[in-house]
Short mmCIF file of C-alpha atoms and ligand atoms in Angstrom, two decimals:
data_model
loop_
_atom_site.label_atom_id
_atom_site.label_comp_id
_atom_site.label_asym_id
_atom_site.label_seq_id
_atom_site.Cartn_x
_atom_site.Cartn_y
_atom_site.Cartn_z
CA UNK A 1 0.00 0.00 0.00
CA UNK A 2 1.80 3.14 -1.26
CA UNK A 3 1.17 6.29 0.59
CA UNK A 4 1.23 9.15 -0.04
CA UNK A 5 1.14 12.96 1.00
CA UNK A 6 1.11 16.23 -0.77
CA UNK A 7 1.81 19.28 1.42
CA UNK A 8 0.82 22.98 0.61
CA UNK A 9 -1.99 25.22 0.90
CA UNK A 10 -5.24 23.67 0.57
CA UNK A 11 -8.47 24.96 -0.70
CA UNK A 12 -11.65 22.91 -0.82
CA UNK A 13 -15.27 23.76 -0.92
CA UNK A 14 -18.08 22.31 1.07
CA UNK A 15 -21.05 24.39 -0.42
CA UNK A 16 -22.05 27.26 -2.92
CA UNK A 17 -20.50 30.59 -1.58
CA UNK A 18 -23.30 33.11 -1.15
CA UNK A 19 -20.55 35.78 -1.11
CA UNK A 20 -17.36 36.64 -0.96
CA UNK A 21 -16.88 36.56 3.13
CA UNK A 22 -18.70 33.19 3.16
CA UNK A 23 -15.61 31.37 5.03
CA UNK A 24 -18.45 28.07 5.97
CA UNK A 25 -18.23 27.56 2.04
CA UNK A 26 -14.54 26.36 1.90
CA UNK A 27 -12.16 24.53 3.83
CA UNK A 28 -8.72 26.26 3.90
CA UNK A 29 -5.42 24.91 5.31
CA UNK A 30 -2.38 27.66 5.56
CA UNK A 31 0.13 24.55 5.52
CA UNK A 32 -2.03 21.69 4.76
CA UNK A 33 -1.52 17.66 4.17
CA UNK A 34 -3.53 15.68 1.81
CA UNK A 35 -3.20 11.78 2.61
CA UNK A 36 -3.75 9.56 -0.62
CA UNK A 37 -3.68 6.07 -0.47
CA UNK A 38 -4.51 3.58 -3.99
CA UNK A 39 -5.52 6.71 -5.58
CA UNK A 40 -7.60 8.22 -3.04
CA UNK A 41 -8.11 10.87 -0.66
CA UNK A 42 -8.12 9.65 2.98
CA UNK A 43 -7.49 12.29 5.11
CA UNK A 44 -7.20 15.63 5.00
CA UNK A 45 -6.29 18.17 7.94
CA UNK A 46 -2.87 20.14 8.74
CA UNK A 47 0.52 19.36 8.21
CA UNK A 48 1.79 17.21 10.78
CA UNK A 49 5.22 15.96 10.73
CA UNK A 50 5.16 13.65 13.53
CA UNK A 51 1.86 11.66 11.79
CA UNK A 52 3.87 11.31 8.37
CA UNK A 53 5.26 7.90 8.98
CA UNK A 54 6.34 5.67 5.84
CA UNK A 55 4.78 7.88 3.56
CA UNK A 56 6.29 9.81 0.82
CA UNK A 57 6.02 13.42 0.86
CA UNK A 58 5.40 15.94 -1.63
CA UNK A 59 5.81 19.36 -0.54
CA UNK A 60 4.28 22.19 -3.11
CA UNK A 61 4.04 25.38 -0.69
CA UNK A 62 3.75 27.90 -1.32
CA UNK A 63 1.37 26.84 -4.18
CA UNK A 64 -2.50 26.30 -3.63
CA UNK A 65 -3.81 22.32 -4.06
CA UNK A 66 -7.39 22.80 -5.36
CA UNK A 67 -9.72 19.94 -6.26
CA UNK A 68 -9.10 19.29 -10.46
CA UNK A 69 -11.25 21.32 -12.99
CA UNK A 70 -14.20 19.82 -14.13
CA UNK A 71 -15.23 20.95 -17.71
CA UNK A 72 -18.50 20.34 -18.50
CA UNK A 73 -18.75 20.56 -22.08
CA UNK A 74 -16.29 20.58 -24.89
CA UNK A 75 -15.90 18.50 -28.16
CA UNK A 76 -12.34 16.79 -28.81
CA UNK A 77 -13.09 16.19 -32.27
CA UNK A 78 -12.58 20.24 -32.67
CA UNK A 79 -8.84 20.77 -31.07
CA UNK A 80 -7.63 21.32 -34.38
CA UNK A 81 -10.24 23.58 -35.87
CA UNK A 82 -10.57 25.80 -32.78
CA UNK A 83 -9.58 29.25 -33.94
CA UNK A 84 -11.62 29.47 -36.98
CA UNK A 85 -12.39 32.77 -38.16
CA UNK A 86 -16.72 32.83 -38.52
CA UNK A 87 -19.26 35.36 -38.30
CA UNK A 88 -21.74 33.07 -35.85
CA UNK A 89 -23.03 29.65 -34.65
CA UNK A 90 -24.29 28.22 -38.03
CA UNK A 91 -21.65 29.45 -40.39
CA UNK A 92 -18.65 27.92 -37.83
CA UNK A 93 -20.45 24.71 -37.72
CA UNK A 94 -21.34 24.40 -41.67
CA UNK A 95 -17.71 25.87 -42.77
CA UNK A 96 -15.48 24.53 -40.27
CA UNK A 97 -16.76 22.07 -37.56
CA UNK A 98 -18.89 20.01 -40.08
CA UNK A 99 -15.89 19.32 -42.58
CA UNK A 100 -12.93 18.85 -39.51
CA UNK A 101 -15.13 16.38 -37.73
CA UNK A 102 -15.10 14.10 -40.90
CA UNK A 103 -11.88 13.19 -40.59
CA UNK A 104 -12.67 11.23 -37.15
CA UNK A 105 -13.78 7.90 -39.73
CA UNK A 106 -9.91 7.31 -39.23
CA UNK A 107 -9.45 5.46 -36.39
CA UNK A 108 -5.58 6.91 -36.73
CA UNK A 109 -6.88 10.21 -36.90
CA UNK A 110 -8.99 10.35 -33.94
CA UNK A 111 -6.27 8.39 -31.38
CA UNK A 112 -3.97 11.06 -32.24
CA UNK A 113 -6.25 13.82 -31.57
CA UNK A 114 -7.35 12.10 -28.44
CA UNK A 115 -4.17 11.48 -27.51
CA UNK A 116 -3.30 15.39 -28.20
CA UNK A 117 -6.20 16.97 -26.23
CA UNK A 118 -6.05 14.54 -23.61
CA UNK A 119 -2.51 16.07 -22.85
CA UNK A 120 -4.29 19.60 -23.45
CA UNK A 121 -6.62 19.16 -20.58
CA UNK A 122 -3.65 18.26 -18.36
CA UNK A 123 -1.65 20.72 -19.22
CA UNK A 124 -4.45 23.05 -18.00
CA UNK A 125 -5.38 20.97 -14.30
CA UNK A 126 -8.76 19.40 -15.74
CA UNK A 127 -8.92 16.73 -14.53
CA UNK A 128 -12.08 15.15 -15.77
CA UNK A 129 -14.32 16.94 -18.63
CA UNK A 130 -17.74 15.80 -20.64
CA UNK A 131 -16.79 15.60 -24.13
CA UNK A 132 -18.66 15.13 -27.75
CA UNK A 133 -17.03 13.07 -30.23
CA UNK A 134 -17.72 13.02 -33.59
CA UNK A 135 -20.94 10.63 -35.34
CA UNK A 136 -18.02 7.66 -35.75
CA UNK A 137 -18.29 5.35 -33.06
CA UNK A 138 -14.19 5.07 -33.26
CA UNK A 139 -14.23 8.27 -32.04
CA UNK A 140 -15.77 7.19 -29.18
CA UNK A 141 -13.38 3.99 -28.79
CA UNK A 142 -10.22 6.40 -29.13
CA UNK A 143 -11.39 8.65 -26.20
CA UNK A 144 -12.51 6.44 -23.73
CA UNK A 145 -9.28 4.39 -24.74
CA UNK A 146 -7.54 7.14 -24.01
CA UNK A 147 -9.15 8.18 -21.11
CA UNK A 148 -8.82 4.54 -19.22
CA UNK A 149 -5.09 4.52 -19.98
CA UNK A 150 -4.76 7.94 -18.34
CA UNK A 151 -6.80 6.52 -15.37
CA UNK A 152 -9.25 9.58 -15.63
CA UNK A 153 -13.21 10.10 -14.77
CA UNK A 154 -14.42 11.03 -18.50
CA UNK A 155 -17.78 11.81 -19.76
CA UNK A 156 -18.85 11.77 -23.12
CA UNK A 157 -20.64 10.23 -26.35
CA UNK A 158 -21.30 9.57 -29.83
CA UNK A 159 -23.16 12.58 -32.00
CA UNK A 160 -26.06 11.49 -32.84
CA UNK A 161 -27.22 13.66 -36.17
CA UNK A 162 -29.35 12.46 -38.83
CA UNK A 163 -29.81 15.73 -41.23
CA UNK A 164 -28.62 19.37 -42.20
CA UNK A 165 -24.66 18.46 -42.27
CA UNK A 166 -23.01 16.16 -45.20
CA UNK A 167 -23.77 13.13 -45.85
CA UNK A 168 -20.19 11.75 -44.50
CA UNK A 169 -21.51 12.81 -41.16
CA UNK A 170 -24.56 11.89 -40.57
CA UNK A 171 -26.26 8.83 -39.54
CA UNK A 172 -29.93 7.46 -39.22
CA UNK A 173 -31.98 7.55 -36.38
CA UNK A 174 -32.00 3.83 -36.20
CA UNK A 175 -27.97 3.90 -36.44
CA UNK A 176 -27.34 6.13 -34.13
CA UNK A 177 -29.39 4.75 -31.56
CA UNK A 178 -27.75 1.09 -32.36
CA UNK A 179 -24.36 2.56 -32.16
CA UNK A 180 -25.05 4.44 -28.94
CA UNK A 181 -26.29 1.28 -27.67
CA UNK A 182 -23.13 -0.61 -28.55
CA UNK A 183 -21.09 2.01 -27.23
CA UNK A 184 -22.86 2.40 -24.06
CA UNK A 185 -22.38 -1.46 -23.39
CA UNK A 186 -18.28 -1.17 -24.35
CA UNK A 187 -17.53 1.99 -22.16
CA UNK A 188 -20.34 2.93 -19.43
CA UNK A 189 -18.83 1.96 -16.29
CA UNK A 190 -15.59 0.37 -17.64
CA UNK A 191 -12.55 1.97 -15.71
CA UNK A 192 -14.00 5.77 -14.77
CA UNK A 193 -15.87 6.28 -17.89
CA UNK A 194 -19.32 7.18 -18.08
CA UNK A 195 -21.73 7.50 -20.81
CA UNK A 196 -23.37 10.57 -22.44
CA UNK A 197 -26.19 10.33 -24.62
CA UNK A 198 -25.67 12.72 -27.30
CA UNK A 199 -28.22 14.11 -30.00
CA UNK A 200 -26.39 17.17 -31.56
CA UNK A 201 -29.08 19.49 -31.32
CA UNK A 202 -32.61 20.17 -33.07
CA UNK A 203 -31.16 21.54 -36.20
CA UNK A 204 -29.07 18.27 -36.75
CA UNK A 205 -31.77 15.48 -35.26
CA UNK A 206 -35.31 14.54 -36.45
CA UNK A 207 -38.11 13.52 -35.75
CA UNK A 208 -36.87 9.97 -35.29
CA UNK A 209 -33.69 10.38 -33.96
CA UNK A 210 -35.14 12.21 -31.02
CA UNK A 211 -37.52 9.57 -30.37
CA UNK A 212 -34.99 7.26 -30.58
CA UNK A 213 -33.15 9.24 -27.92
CA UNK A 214 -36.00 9.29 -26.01
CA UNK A 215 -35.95 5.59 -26.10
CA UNK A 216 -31.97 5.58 -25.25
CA UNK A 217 -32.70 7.66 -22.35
CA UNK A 218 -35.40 5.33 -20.87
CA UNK A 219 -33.22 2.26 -21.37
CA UNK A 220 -30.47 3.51 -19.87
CA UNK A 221 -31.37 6.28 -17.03
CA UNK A 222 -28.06 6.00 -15.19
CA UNK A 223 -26.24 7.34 -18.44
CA UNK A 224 -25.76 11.26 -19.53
CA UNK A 225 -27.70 13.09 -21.93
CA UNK A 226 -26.22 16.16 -23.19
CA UNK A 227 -27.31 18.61 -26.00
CA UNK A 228 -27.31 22.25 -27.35
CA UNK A 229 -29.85 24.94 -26.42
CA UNK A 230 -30.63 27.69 -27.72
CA UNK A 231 -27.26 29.68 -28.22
CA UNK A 232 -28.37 31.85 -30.95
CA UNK A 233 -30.75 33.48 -32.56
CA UNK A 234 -30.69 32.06 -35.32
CA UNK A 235 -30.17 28.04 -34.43
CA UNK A 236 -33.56 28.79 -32.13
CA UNK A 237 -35.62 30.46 -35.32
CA UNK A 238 -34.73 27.05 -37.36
CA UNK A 239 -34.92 24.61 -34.47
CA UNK A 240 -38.68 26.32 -34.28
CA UNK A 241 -38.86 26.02 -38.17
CA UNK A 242 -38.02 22.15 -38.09
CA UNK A 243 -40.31 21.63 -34.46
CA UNK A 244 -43.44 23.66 -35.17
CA UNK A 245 -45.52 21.86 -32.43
CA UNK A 246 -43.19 22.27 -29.96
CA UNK A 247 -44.10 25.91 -27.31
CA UNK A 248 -40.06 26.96 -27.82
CA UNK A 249 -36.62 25.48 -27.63
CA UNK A 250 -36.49 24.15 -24.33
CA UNK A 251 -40.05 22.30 -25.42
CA UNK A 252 -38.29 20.39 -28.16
CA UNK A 253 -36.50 18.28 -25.57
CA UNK A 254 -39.45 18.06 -23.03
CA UNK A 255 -41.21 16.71 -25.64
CA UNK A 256 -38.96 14.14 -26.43
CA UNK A 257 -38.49 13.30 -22.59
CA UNK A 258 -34.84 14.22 -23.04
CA UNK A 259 -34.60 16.10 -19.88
CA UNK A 260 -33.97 15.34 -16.33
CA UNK A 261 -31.26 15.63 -13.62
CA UNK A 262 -28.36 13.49 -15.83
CA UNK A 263 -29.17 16.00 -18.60
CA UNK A 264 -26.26 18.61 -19.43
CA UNK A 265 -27.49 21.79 -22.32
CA UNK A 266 -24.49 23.54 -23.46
CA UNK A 267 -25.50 27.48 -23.49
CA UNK A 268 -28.69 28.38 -22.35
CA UNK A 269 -28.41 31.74 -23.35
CA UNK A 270 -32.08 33.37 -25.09
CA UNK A 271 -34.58 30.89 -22.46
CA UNK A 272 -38.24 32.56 -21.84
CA UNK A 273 -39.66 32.46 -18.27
CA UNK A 274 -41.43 28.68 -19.43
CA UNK A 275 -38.26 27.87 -20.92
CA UNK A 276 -36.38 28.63 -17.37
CA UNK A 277 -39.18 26.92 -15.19
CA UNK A 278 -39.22 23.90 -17.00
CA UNK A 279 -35.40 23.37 -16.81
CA UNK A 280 -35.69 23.83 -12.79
CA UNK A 281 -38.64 21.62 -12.72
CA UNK A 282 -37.11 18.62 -14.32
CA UNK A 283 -33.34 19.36 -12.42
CA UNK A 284 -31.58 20.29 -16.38
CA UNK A 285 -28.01 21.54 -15.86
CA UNK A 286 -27.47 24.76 -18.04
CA UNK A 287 -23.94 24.73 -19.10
CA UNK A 288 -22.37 28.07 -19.55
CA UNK A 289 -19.78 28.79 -22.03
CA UNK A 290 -18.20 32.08 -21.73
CA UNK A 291 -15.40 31.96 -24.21
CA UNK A 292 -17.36 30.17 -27.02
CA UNK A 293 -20.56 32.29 -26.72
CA UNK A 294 -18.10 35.47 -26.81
CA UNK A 295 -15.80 33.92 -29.39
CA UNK A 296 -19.29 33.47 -31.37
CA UNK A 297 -21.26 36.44 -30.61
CA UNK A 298 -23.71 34.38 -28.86
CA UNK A 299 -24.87 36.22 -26.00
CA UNK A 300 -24.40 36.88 -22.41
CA UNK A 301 -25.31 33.73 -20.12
CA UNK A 302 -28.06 35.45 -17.28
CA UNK A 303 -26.99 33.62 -14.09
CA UNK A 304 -28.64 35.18 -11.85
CA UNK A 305 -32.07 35.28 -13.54
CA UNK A 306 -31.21 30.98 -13.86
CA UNK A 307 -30.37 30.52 -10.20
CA UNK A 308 -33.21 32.92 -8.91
CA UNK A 309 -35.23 30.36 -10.97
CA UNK A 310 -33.69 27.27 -9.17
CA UNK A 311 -32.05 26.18 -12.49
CA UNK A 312 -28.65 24.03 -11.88
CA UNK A 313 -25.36 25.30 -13.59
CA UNK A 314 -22.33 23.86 -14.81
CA UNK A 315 -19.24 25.58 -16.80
CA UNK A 316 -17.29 24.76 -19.63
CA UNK A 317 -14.73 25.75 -22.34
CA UNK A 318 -16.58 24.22 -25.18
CA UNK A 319 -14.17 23.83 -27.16
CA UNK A 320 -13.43 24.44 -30.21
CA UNK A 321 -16.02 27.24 -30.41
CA UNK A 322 -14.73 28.34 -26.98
CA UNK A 323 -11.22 29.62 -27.36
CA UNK A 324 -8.99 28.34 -24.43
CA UNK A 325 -8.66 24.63 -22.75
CA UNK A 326 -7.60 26.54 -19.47
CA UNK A 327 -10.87 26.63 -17.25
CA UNK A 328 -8.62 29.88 -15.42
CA UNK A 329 -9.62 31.53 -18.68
CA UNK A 330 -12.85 30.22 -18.81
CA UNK A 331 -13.71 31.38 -15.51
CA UNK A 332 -12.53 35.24 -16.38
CA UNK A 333 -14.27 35.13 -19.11
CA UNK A 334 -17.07 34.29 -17.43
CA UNK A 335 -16.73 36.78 -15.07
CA UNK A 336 -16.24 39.21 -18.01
CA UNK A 337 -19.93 38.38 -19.24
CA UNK A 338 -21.44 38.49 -15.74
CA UNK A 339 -19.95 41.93 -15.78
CA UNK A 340 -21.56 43.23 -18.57
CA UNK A 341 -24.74 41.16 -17.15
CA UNK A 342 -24.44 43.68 -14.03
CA UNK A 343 -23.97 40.26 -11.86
CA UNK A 344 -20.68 40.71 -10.02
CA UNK A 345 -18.97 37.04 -9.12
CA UNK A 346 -16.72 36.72 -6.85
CA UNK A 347 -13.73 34.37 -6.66
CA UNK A 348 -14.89 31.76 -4.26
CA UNK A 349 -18.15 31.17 -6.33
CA UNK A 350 -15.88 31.14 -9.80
CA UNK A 351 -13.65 28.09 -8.50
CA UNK A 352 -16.86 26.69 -6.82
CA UNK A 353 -18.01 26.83 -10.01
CA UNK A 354 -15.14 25.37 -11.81
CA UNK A 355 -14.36 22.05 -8.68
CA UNK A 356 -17.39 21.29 -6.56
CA UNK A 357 -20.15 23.15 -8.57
CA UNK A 358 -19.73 21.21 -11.96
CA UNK A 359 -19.39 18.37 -9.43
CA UNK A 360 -22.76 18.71 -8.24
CA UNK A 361 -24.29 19.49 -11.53
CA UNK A 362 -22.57 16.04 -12.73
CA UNK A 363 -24.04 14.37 -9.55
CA UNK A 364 -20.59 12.85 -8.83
CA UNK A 365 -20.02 14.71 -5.84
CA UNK A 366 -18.83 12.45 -3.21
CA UNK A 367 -16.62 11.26 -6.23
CA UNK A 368 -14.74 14.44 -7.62
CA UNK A 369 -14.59 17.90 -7.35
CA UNK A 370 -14.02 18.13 -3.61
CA UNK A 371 -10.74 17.03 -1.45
CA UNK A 372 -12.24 14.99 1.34
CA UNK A 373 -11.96 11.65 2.32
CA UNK A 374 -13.06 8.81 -0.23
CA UNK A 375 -13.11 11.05 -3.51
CA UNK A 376 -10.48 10.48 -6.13
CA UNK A 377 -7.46 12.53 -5.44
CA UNK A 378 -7.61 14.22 -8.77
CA UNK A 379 -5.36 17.42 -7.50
CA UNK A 380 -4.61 20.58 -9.22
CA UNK A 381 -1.53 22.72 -8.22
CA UNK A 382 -1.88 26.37 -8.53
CA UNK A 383 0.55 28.64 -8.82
CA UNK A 384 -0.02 32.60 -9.00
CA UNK A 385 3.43 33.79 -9.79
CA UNK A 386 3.54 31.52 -12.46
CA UNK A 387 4.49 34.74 -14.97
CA UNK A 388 6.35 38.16 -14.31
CA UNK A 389 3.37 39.95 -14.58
CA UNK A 390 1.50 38.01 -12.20
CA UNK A 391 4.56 37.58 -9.20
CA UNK A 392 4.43 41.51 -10.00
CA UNK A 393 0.93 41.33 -8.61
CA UNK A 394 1.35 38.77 -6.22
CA UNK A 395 3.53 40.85 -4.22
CA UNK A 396 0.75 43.11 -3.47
CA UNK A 397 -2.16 40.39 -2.58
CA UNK A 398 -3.17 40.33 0.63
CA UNK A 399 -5.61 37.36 0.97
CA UNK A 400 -7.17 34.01 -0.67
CA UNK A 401 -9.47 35.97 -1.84
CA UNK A 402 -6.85 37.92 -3.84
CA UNK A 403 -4.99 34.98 -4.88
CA UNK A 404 -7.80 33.55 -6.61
CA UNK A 405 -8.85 36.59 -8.58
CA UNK A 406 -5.34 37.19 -10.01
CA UNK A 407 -4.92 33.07 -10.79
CA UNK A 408 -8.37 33.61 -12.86
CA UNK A 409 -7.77 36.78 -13.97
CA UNK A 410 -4.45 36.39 -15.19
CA UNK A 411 -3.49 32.75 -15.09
CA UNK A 412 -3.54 30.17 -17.61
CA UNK A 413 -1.72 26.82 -18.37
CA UNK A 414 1.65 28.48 -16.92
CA UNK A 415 -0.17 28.71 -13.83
CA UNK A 416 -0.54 24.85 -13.26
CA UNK A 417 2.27 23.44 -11.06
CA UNK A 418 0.86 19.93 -10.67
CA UNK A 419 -1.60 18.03 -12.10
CA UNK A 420 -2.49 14.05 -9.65
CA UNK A 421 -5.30 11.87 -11.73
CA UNK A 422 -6.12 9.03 -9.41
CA UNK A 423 -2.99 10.47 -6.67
CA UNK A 424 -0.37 10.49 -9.48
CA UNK A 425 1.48 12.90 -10.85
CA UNK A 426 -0.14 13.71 -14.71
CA UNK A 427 1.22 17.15 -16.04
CA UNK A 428 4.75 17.18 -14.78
CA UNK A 429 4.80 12.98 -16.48
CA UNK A 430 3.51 14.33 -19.56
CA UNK A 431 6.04 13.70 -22.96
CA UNK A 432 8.29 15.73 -24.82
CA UNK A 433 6.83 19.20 -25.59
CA UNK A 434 3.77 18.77 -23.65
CA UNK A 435 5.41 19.03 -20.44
N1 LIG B 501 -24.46 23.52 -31.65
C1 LIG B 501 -24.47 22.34 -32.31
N2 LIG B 501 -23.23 21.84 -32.46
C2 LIG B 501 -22.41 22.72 -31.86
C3 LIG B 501 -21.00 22.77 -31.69
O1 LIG B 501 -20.25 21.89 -32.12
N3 LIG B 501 -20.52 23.86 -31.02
C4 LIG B 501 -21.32 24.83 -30.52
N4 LIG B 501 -20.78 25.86 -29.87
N5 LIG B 501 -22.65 24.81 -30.69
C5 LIG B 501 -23.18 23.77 -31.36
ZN1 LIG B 502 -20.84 22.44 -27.84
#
């Protein structure tokens, strides 16, 4: 039995912070001692040298140990067309996204691009993340693949989209829901990986292929389902188009019993009042993407009107419409919109957001997202003098509080000491350049 502890300061939260002086949201430890034995947290309290033992110590003061980043959507099959120059939503997807992702038939193509983002994620202290692949189903096989060699909690699915992208894409509602059921069978529950149902969105899915969702979804209630909704103005004027029966967006789904507490919507953004009551109603987890939907020029995410409602949130980089695999970025971003949305957030509730808050909204709290005894001790290291310009700043900070704003307001992969997946060391173990 190898164990194990890592020794700096600690930061953990225990519930949402209501604001910033909420100190009963976090647990904080000055010079703190995480104990990890077989990959797990067992103990965690103050440093104490006399209760060290056999183990082997790692000591990362003065850098802050965090829970790992959750991200909550993002598609893999895009890390090499993020960065593409588009006017909005339907334009990226038709001229960029819809031609890159055909190129994931290869099962070559799609190990190395696994293999590639997988390291990407590291690099940035995510430490689990809910992905879309492409329609192949050896998309599917190279990420989990890759994701059970690495040892990591993984999320994700096959695309399900049966019309309005070429024909090298697409597949039929009855594929699609035979491939998802193959797929669900090979990597739902094998090593950390779970399984996320995946119809694209409205625009891409008829009829059919929602009902055959549907029928996914009521076969297999203990996987994911996760979707688009409504991001733009235009993708919600078409979905309407294709769904005339349907009261708005949002109503789609309901009507093809597609939502529920496992179910993740990327965006969120344009919801009426209905819209916002029925997605607190059935426990739906808006997902808000603040790089993509500025990147875009999709809107500004309302939090506060969503949380007033009782609506759950999660947050995510969406890549590769967002713009950055660092969830640091993500979260300034964020903050950036909020801003502009009047809706001031303050640091505690921005790494909340990004550790135990996506945790929740995944339901695998008590599993990640929190350092406590029994969850995986997937670890980020943070450090916020990781550049000139931020040790400049650093010398001026004056509490947590402080520290947190500057890592998120000017950190980013350089800012990530240490990444442990499962209590080992991932980002300083990663090859070559990556490192
Ligand atoms: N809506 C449907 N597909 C996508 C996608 O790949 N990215 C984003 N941002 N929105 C979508
Ligand atoms: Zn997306």
């Amino acid at each position: 039995m190898k164990r194990t502890i890592l020794r700096g300061r600690v930061l953990t939260f225990v519930s949402e912070p209501t604001s910033i002086d909420d100190t009963s949201s976090y647990r904080y430890f000055e010079d703190g001692a995480i104990e990890i034995v077989d990959g797990k947290v067992v103990s965690l309290g103050d440093y104490d040298a006399a209760a060290i033992g056999g183990a082997e110590v790692i000591d990362h003061r003065p850098h802050l140990i965090l829970p790992g980043f959750i991200d909550m959507h993002l598609h893999y099959v895009q890390s090499q067309m993020i960065a593409s120059y588009a006017g909005s939503l339907l334009e990226w997807l038709n001229t960029y996204t819809f031609v890159e992702e055909q190129k994931f038939s290869q099962q070559g193509h799609a190990s190395a691009v696994s293999a590639a983002f997988y390291d990407e994620l590291i690099r940035n202290g995510t430490t689990s993340a809910v992905a879309y692949c492409s329609s192949h189903p050896r998309s599917v096989d190279a990420y989990f693949a890759e994701a059970e060699k690495r040892n990591m909690l993984m999320v994700g699915g096959k695309v399900m989209m049966d019309r309005n992208a070429p024909e090298a894409l697409c597949d039929t509602a009855k594929s699609g829901y035979n491939d998802t059921k193959l797929l669900i069978e090979r990597w739902h529950g094998r090593g950390r990986g779970l399984y996320a149902i995946s119809p694209r969105f409205a625009i891409t899915s008829t009829p059919e292929q929602l009902e055959a969702s549907r029928a996914l979804v009521a076969e297999h209630p203990d996987c994911y389902v996760q979707t688009h909704l409504s991001e733009n103005d235009a993708e919600i004027t078409y979905s309407m188009e294709l769904y005339p029966g349907s009261p708005d967006y949002t109503g789609i789904y309901e009507d093809y019993g597609l939502l529920g507490p496992k179910t993740l919507l990327g965006h969120c953004i344009h919801l009426n009042h209905r819209e916002t009551a029925v997605l607190a109603d059935t426990g739906s987890v808006a997902v808000f993407c603040p790089t993509s939907n500025l990147f875009l020029g999709s809107g500004l995410f309302d939090r506060e009107r969503l949380l007033k409602h009782g609506v759950r949130i999660g947050i995510a980089t969406d890549i590769g419409g967002g713009t950055s695999y660092s969830m640091l970025r993500t979260l300034d971003e964020g903050y950036k919109i909020l801003q502009l949305r009047g809706q001031r957030l303050n640091p505690f509730a921005s790494f909340y957001m990004a550790t135990l808050g996506n945790a929740r909204s995944l339901s695998l709290d008590g599993t990640i997202g929190a350092i406590q005894p029994g969850n995986a001790a997937d670890l980020v290291v943070l450090n916020a003098s990781a550049t000139p310009a931020m040790a400049l700043r650093m010398a001026t900070v004056q509490t947590l509080a402080e520290e947190l704003f500057l890592l998120q307001t000017l950190g980013d992969d350089r800012s990530i000491s240490e990444v442990y997946v499962a209590g080992s060391a991932a980002k300083s173990t990663l090859g070559g350049l990556a490192a």
